[in-house]
Coordinates of C-alpha atoms and ligand atoms in Angstrom, one line a residue:
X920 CA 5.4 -4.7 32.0
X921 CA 9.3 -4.5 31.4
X922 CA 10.1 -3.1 27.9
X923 CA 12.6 -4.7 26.2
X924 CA 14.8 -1.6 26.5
X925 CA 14.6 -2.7 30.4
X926 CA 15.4 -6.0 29.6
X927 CA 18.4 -5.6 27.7
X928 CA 19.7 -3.3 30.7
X929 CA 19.0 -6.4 33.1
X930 CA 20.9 -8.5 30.3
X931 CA 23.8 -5.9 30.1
X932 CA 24.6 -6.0 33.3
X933 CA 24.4 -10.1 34.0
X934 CA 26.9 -10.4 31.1
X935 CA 29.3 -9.0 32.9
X936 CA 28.4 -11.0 35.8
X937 CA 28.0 -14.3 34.1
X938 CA 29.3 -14.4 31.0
X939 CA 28.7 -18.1 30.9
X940 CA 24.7 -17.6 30.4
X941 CA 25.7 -16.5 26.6
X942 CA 27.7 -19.0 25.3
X943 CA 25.9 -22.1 26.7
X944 CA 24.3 -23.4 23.3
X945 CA 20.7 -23.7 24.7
X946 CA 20.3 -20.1 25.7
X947 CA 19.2 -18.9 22.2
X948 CA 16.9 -16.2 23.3
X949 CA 19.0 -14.6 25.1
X950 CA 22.3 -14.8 21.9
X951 CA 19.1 -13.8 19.6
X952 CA 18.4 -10.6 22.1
X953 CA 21.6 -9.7 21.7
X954 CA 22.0 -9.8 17.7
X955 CA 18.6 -7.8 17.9
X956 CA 21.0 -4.9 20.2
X957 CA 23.2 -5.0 17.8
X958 CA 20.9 -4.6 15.0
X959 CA 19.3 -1.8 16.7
X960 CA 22.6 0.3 17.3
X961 CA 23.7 -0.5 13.4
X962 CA 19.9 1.0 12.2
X963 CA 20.1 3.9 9.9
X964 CA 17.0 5.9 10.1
X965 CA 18.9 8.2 7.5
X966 CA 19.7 5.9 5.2
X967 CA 15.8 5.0 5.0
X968 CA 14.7 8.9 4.7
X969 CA 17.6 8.9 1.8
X970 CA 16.2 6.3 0.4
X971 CA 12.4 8.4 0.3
X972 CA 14.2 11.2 -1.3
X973 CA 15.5 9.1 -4.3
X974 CA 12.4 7.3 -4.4
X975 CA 10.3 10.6 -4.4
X976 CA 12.1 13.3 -5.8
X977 CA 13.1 14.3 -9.4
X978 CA 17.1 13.3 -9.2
X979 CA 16.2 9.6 -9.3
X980 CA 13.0 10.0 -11.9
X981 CA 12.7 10.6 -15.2
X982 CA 9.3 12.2 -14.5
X983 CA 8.3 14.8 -12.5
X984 CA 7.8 14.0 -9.0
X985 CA 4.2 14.9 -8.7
X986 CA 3.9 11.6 -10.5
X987 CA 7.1 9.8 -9.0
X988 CA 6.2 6.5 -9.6
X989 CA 2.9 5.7 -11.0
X990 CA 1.7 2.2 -12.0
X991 CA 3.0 1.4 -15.4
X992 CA 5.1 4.7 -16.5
X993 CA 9.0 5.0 -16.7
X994 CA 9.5 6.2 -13.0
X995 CA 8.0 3.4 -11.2
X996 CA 10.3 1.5 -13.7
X997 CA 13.1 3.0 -12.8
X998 CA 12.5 2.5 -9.2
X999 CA 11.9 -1.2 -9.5
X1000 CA 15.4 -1.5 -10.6
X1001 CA 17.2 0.7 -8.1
X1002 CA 15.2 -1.6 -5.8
X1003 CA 16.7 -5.0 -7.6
X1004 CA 20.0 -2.5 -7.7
X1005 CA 20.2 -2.3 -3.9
X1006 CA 19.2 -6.1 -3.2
X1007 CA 22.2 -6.7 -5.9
X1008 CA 24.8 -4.8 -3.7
X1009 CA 23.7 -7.0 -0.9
X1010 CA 24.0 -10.1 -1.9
X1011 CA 20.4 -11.2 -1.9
X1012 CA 19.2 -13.6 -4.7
X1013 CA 17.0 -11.3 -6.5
X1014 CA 14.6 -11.3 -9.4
X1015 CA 12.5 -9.0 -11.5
X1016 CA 9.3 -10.4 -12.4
X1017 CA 7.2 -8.7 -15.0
X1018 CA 3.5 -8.0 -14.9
X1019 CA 1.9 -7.5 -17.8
X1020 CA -1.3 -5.9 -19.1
X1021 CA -1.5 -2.5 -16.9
X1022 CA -3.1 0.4 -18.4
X1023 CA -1.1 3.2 -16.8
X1024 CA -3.2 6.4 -15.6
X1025 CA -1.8 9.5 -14.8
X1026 CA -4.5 12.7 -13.3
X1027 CA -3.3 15.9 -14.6
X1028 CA -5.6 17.6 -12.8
X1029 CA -9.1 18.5 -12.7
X1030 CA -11.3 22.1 -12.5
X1031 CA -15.4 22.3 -12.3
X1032 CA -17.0 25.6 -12.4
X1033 CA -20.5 26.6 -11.5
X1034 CA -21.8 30.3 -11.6
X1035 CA -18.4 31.2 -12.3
X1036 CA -16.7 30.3 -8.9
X1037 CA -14.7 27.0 -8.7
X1038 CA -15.9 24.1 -6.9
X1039 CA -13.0 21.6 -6.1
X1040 CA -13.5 17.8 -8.1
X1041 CA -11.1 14.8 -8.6
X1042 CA -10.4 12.8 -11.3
X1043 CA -11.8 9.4 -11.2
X1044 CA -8.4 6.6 -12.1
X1045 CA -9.3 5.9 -15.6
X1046 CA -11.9 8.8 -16.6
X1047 CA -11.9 10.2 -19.8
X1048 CA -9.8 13.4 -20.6
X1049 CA -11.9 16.4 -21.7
X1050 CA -9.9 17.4 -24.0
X1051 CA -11.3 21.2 -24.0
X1052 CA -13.7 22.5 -21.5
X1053 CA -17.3 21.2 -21.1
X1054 CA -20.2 22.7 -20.7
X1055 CA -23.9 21.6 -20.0
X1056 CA -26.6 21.8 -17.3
X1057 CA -26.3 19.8 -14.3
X1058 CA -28.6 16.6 -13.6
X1059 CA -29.7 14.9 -10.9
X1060 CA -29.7 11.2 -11.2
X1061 CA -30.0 9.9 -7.4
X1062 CA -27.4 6.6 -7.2
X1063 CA -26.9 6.3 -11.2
X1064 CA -28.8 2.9 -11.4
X1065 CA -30.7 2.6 -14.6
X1066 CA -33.9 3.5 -12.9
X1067 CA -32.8 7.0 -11.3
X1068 CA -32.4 8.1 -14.6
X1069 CA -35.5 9.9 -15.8
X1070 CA -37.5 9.9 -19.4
X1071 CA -35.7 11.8 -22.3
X1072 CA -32.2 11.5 -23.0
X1073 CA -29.2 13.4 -21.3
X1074 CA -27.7 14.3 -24.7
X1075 CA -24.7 17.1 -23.7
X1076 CA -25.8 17.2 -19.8
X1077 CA -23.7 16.7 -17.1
X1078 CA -25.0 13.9 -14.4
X1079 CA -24.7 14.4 -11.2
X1080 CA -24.6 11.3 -9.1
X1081 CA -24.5 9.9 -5.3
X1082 CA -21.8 8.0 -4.2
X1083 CA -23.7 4.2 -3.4
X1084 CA -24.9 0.8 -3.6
X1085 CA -23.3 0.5 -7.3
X1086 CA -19.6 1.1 -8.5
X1087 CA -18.8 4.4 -9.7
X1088 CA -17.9 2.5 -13.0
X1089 CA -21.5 1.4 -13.5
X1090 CA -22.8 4.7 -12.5
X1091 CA -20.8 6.6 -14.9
X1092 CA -21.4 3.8 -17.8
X1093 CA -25.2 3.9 -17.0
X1094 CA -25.2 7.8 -17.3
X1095 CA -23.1 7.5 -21.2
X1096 CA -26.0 5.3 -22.0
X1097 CA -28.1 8.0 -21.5
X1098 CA -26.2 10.3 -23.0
X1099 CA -24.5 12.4 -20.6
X1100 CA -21.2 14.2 -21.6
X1101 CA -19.6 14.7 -18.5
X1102 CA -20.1 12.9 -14.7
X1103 CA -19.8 14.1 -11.1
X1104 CA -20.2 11.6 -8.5
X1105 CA -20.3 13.1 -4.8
X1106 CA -19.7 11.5 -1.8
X1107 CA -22.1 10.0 1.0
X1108 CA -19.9 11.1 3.6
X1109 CA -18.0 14.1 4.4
X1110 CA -15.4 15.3 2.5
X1111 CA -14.1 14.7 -1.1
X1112 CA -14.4 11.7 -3.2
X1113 CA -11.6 9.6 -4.3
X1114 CA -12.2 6.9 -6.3
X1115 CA -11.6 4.8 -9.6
X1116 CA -13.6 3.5 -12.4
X1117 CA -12.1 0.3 -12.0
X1118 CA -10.4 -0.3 -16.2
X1119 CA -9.8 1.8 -19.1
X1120 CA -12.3 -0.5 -20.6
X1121 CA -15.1 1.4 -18.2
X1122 CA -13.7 4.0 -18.8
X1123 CA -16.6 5.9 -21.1
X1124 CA -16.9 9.9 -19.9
X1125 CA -15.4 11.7 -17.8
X1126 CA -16.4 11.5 -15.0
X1127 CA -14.7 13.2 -11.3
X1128 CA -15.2 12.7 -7.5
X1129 CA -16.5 15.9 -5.7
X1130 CA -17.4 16.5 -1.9
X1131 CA -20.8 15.6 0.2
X1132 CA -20.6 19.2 0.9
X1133 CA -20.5 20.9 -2.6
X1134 CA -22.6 18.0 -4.0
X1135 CA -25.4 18.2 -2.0
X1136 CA -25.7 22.1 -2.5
X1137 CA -26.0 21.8 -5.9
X1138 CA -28.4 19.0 -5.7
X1139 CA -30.9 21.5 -3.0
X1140 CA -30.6 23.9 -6.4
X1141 CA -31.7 21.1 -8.9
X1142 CA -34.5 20.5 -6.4
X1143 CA -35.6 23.5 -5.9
X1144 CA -35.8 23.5 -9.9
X1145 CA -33.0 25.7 -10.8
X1146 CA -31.5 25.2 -14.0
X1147 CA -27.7 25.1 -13.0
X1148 CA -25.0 25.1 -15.5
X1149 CA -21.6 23.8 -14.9
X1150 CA -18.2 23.4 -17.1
X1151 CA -16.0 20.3 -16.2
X1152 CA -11.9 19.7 -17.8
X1153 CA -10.5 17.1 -16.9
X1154 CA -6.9 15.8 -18.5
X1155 CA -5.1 13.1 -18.0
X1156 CA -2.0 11.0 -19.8
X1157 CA -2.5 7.4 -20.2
X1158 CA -0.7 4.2 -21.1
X1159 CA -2.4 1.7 -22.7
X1160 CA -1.2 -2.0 -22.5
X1161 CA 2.3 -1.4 -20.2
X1162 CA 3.8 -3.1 -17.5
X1163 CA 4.7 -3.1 -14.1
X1164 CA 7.3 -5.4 -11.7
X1165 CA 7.7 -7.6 -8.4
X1166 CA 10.9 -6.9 -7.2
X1167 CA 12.2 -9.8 -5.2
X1168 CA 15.2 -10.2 -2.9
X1169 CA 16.0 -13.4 -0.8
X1170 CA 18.6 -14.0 2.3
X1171 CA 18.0 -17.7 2.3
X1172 CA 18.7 -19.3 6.0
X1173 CA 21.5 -21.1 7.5
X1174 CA 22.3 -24.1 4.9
X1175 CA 22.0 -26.1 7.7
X1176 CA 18.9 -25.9 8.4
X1177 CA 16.6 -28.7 6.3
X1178 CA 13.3 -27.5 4.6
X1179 CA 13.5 -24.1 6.2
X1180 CA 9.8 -22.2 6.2
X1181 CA 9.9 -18.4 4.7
X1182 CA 9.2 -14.9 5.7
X1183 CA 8.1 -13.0 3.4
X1184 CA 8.2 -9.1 3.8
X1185 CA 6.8 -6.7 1.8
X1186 CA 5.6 -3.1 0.5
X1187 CA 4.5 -1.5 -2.5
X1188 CA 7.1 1.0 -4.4
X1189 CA 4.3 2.0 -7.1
X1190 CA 2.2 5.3 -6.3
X1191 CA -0.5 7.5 -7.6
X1192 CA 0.0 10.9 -9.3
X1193 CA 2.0 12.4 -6.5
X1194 CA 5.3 12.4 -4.8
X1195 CA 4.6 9.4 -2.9
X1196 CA 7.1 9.6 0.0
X1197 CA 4.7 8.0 2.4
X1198 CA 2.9 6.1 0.6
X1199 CA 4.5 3.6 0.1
X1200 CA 8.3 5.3 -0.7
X1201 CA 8.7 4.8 2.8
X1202 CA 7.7 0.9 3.3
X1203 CA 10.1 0.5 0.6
X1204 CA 12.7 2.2 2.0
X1205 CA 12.5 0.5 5.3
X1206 CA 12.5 -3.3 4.0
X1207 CA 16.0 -2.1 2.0
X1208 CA 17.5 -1.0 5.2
X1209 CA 15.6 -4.2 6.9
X1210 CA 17.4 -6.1 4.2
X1211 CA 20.9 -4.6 4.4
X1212 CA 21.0 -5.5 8.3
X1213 CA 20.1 -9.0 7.9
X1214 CA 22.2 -9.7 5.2
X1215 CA 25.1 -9.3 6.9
X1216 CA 27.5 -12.5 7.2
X1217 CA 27.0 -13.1 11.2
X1218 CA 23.6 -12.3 11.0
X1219 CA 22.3 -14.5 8.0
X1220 CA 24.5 -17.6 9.0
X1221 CA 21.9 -17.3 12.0
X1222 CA 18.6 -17.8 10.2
X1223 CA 16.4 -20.1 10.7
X1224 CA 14.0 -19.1 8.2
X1225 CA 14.5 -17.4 4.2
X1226 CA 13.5 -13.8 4.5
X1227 CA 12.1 -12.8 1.6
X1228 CA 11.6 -9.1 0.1
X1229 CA 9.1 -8.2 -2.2
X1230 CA 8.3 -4.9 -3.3
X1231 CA 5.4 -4.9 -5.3
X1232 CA 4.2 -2.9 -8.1
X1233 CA 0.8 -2.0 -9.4
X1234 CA -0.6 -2.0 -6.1
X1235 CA -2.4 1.5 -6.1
X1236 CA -4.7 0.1 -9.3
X1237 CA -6.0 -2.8 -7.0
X1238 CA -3.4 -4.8 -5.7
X1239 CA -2.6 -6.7 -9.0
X1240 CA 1.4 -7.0 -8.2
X1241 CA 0.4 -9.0 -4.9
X1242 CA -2.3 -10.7 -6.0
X1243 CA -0.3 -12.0 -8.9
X1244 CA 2.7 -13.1 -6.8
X1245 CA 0.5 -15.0 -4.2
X1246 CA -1.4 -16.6 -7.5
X1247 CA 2.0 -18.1 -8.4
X1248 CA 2.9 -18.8 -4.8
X1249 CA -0.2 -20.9 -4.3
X1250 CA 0.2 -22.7 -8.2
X1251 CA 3.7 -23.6 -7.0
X1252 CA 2.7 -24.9 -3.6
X1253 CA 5.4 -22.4 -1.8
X1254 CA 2.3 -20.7 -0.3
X1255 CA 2.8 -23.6 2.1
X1256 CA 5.8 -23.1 3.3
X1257 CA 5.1 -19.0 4.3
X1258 CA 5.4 -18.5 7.9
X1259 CA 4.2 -15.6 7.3
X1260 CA 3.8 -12.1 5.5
X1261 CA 4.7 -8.6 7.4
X1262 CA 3.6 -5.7 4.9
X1263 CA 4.6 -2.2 5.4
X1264 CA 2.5 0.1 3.8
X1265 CA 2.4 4.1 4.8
X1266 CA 4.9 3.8 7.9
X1267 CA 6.4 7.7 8.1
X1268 CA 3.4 10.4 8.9
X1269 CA 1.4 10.0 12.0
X1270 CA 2.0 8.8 15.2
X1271 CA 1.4 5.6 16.6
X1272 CA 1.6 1.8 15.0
X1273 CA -1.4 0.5 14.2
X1274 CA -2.0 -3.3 12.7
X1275 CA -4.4 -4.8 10.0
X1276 CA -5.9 -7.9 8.8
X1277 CA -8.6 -8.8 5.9
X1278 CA -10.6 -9.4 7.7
X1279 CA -12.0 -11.2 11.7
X1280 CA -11.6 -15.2 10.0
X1281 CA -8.3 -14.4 8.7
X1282 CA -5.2 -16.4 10.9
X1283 CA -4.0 -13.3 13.1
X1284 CA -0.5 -15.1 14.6
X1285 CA 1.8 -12.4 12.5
X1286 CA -0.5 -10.0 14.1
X1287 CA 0.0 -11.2 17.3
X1288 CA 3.6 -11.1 17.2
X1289 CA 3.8 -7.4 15.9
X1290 CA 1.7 -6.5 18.6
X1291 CA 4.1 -8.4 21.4
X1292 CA 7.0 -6.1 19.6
X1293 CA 5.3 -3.4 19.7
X1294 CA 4.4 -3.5 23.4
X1295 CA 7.5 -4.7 24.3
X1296 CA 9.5 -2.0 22.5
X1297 CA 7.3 0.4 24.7
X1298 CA 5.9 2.2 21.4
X1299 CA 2.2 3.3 21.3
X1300 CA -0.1 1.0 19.9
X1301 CA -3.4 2.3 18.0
X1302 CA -4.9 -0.6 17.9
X1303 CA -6.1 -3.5 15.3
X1304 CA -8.5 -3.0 12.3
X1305 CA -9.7 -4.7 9.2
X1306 CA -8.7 -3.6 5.8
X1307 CA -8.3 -5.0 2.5
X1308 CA -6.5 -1.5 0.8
X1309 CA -2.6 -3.5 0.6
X1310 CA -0.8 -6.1 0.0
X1311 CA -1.2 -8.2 2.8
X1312 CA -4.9 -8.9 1.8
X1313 CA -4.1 -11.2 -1.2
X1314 CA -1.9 -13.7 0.9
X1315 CA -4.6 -13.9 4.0
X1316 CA -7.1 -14.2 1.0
X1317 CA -5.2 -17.3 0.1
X1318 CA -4.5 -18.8 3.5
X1319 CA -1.1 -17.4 4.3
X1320 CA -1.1 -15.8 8.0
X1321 CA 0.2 -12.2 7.1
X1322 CA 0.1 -8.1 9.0
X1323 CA -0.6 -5.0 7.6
X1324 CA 1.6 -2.3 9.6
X1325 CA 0.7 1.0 9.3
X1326 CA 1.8 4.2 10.9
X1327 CA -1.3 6.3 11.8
X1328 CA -2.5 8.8 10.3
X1329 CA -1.2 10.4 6.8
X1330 CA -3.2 13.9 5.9
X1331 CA -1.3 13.7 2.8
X1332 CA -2.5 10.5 1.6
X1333 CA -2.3 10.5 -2.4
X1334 CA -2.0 14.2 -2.7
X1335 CA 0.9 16.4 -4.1
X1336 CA 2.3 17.1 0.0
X1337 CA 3.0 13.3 0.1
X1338 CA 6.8 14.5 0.5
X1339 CA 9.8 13.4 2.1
X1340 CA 9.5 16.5 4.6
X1341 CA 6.8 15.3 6.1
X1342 CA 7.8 11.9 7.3
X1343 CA 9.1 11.8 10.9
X1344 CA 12.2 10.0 11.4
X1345 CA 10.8 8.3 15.0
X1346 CA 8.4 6.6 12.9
X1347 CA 11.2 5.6 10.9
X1348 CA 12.8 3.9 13.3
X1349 CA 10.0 2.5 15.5
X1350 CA 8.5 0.4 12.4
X1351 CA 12.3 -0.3 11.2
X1352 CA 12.8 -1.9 15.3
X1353 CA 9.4 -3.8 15.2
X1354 CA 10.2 -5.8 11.8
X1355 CA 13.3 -6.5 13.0
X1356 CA 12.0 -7.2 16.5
X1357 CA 9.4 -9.9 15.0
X1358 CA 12.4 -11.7 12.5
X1359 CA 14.0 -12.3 15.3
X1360 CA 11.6 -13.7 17.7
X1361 CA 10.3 -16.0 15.5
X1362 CA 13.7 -17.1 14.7
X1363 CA 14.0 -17.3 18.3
X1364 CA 11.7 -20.3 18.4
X1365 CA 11.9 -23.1 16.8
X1366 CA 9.6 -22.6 13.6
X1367 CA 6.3 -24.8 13.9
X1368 CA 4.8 -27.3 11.5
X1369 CA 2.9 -24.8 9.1
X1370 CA -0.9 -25.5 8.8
X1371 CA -2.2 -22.7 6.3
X1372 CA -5.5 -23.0 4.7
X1373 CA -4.3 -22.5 1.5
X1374 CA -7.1 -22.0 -1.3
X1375 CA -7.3 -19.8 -5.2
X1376 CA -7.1 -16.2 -5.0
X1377 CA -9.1 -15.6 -8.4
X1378 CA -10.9 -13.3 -5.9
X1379 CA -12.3 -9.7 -5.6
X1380 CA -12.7 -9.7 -1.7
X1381 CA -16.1 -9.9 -0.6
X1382 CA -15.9 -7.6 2.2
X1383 CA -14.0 -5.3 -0.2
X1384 CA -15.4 -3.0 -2.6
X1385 CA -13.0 -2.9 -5.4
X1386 CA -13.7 -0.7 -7.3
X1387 CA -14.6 1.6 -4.4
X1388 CA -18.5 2.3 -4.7
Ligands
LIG1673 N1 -1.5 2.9 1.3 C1 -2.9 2.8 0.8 C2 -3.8 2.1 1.7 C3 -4.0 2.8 3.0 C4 -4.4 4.1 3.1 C5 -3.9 2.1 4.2 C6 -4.6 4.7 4.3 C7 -4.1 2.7 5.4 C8 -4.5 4.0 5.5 C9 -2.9 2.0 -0.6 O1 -1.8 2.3 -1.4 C10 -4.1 2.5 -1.3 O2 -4.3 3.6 -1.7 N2 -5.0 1.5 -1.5 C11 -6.3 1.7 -2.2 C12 -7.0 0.4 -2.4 C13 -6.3 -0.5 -3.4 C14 -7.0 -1.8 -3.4 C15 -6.2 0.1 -4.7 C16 -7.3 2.5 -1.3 O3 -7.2 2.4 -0.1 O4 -8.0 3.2 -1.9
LIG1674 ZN1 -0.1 2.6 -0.4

């Protein structure tokens, strides 16, 4: 198939033959082709990666950058309104919309020793800080249900606990009941365990995420009938009853056109306790320079449709910045009127574009039309999957046809080397192209009667487990 590089070549060269094809008034694919050149020549792949810096690095934040912008604390604050900042400069009607009730949780780090050696353990999001060290023999309590617990009371024992079947909140509530002082849940697959209890208000022991590999040796030990002792620390900083924001930037379409349907693109700016430059600085960073190149004069008086940015907050404690703007775009009856939702989430490491949806049932027409970019800007394409882990799931939860675009793969992902060194500019540019790519071939066509299935989001996702079990 012709890329669309090859196509514009074809197009260069008729213009000069007949310049005629570009001003006759029906030929709008061909004008929109054209903007989308120029858009493409006026892209600044180094404003985005600037962009990462200030979003990742100290200069910008009040806090260190291992925790550049985490859910409720100052530096995801401060992002949200350079983000409203930048929309300002450009002209967009913006708006700051406050979400309330977020218990902020920062992981300062957690150590587990057994026999004197280290083993390496995460803190679960929300676990209790140790305050000083721990110390206590290690049980075994299979999955953590009530029943894997034996007689007798783990008064000053640490549990240790599969990763399954219930959340790790229960598990570690169910081994406080009995007692335990301290938690480790290990994971059913390989490698090391990630996870959150779910609230502060689950939040009961500490309690940390530790490998199949190490967990399963210390198990063999139990089994065998060793008595193994272990000390756990675990610190953290919370804070209790904060906020986070929805940053919200609109270049509404040609005034001429009546009732005109909305694109809504979007990307969390909120991260977990690291640097964050990939996930999701650089989303954010590429909708600003998305937004910038839209917004200018020849290009918006072109628009067929409002593009709307959103960069969400609170996303990394369960998607509560998206869920509640789509809860409020659904009460107003605006979730009607979405063409659709293109969410960047995670677009700098790796090496080929890869697309997501909820799930199978959800409406996949924004998918199809990121796929047709990506093809037809020659890029490699890694394929489709399902996943509920951003922002896109809460609109196709509620009806509104949306794509998750993703870069693959980050080895970085929500660990202190999530830094602006590692992002590579080509992916940069290559998601920066598609978005555009898609704006303007929907605007390219004229925008269809909208039929989406809109229903409630008071939802957990039932193919989803949040909390992560
Ligand atoms: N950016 C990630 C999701 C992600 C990771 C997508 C890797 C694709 C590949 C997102 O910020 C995240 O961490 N999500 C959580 C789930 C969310 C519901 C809290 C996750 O995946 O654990
Ligand atoms: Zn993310």
């Amino acid at each position: 198939m012709a890329t669309k590089k090859q196509i514009y070549a074809v197009l260069a060269s008729t213009v000069i033959a007949a310049p005629i094809l570009f001003t006759s008034p029906v030929s709008a694919g061909a004008n929109t082709n054209t903007i989308f050149s120029k858009l493409e020549r006026q892209l600044s792949v180094n404003r985005i990666i600037k962009d990462i810096e200030r979003l990742s690095m100290d200069e910008l934040l009040e806090v260190n950058k291992d925790n550049a912008r985490v859910t409720g604390f100052e530096g995801e604050h401060e992002a949200a309104r350079y983000i409203q900042g930048q929309f300002d400069k450009l002209g967009l009607s913006t708006d700051l919309l406050t979400i309330d009730n977020i218990d902020g949780f920062i992981d300062e780090g957690s150590t587990c020793t057994v026999d004197e050696s280290s083993i390496t353990v995460k803190t679960m999001t929300y676990s209790q800080p140790t305050n000083e060290t721990l110390e206590g023999e290690l049980v075994y309590a299979g999955l953590g249900r009530v029943e894997d617990f034996q007689e007798g009371s783990l008064d000053g024992k640490i549990a240790l606990i599969e990763r399954g079947e219930i959340s790790f909140g229960e598990k570690a509530k169910n081994a406080y009941a009995k007692g335990a002082k301290g938690v480790i849940i290990y994971n059913n697959t390989s490698g090391m365990l990630n996870g959150t209890l779910g609230s502060l208000e689950e939040s009961k022991v500490p309690t940390v995420g530790m490998s199949s590999e190490d967990g399963s040796k210390l198990v063999d030990r139990l089994e065998a009938g060793e008595t193994v002792k272990a000390s756990l620390k675990v610190d953290t900083q919370v804070r209790k009853d904060s906020y986070s924001y929805n940053v919200v930037g609109e270049i509404a379409a040609n005034k001429g056109v009546k009732n005109p349907q909305t694109i809504v693109i979007g990307a969390h700016f909120d991260s977990v306790s690291c640097p964050g430059a990939n996930d999701n600085a650089s989303g954010t960073a590429t909708i600003l320079e998305v937004a910038k190149l839209l917004s200018q004069p020849q290009i918006k008086s072109k628009l067929q449709y409002n593009v709307r940015f959103v960069a969400f907050g609170a996303e990394e404690i369960g998607l509560i910045g998206s869920k509640e703007y789509v809860d409020q775009l659904v009460k107003s009856g605006e979730a009607e009127n979405i063409a659709g939702m293109i969410n960047l989430d995670m677009v700098g490491t790796g090496d080929k574009l890869v697309t997501y949806n909820l799930n199978d049932s959800a409406d996949h027409k924004m998918t199809d039309i990121a796929e047709t970019s990506i093809k037809e800007l020659g890029y490699t394409y890694g394929g489709h999957y399902n996943s509920g882990s951003s922002d896109h799931a809460p609109f196709e939860a509620s009806g509104i046809p949306a794509v998750f675009i993703q870069v693959d793969k980050d080895p970085y992902y929500h660990t202190d080397e999530d830094t602006v060194d590692k992002i590579d500019p080509f992916n940069i540019e290559m998601t920066s192209k598609v978005v555009l790519d898609m704006v303007m071939d929907m605007n390219n066509k004229k925008p269809q009667k909208l039929d989406n299935k809109i229903q409630k989001t008071d939802m957990l996702y039932e193919n989803q487990q949040m909390p992560r079990q």
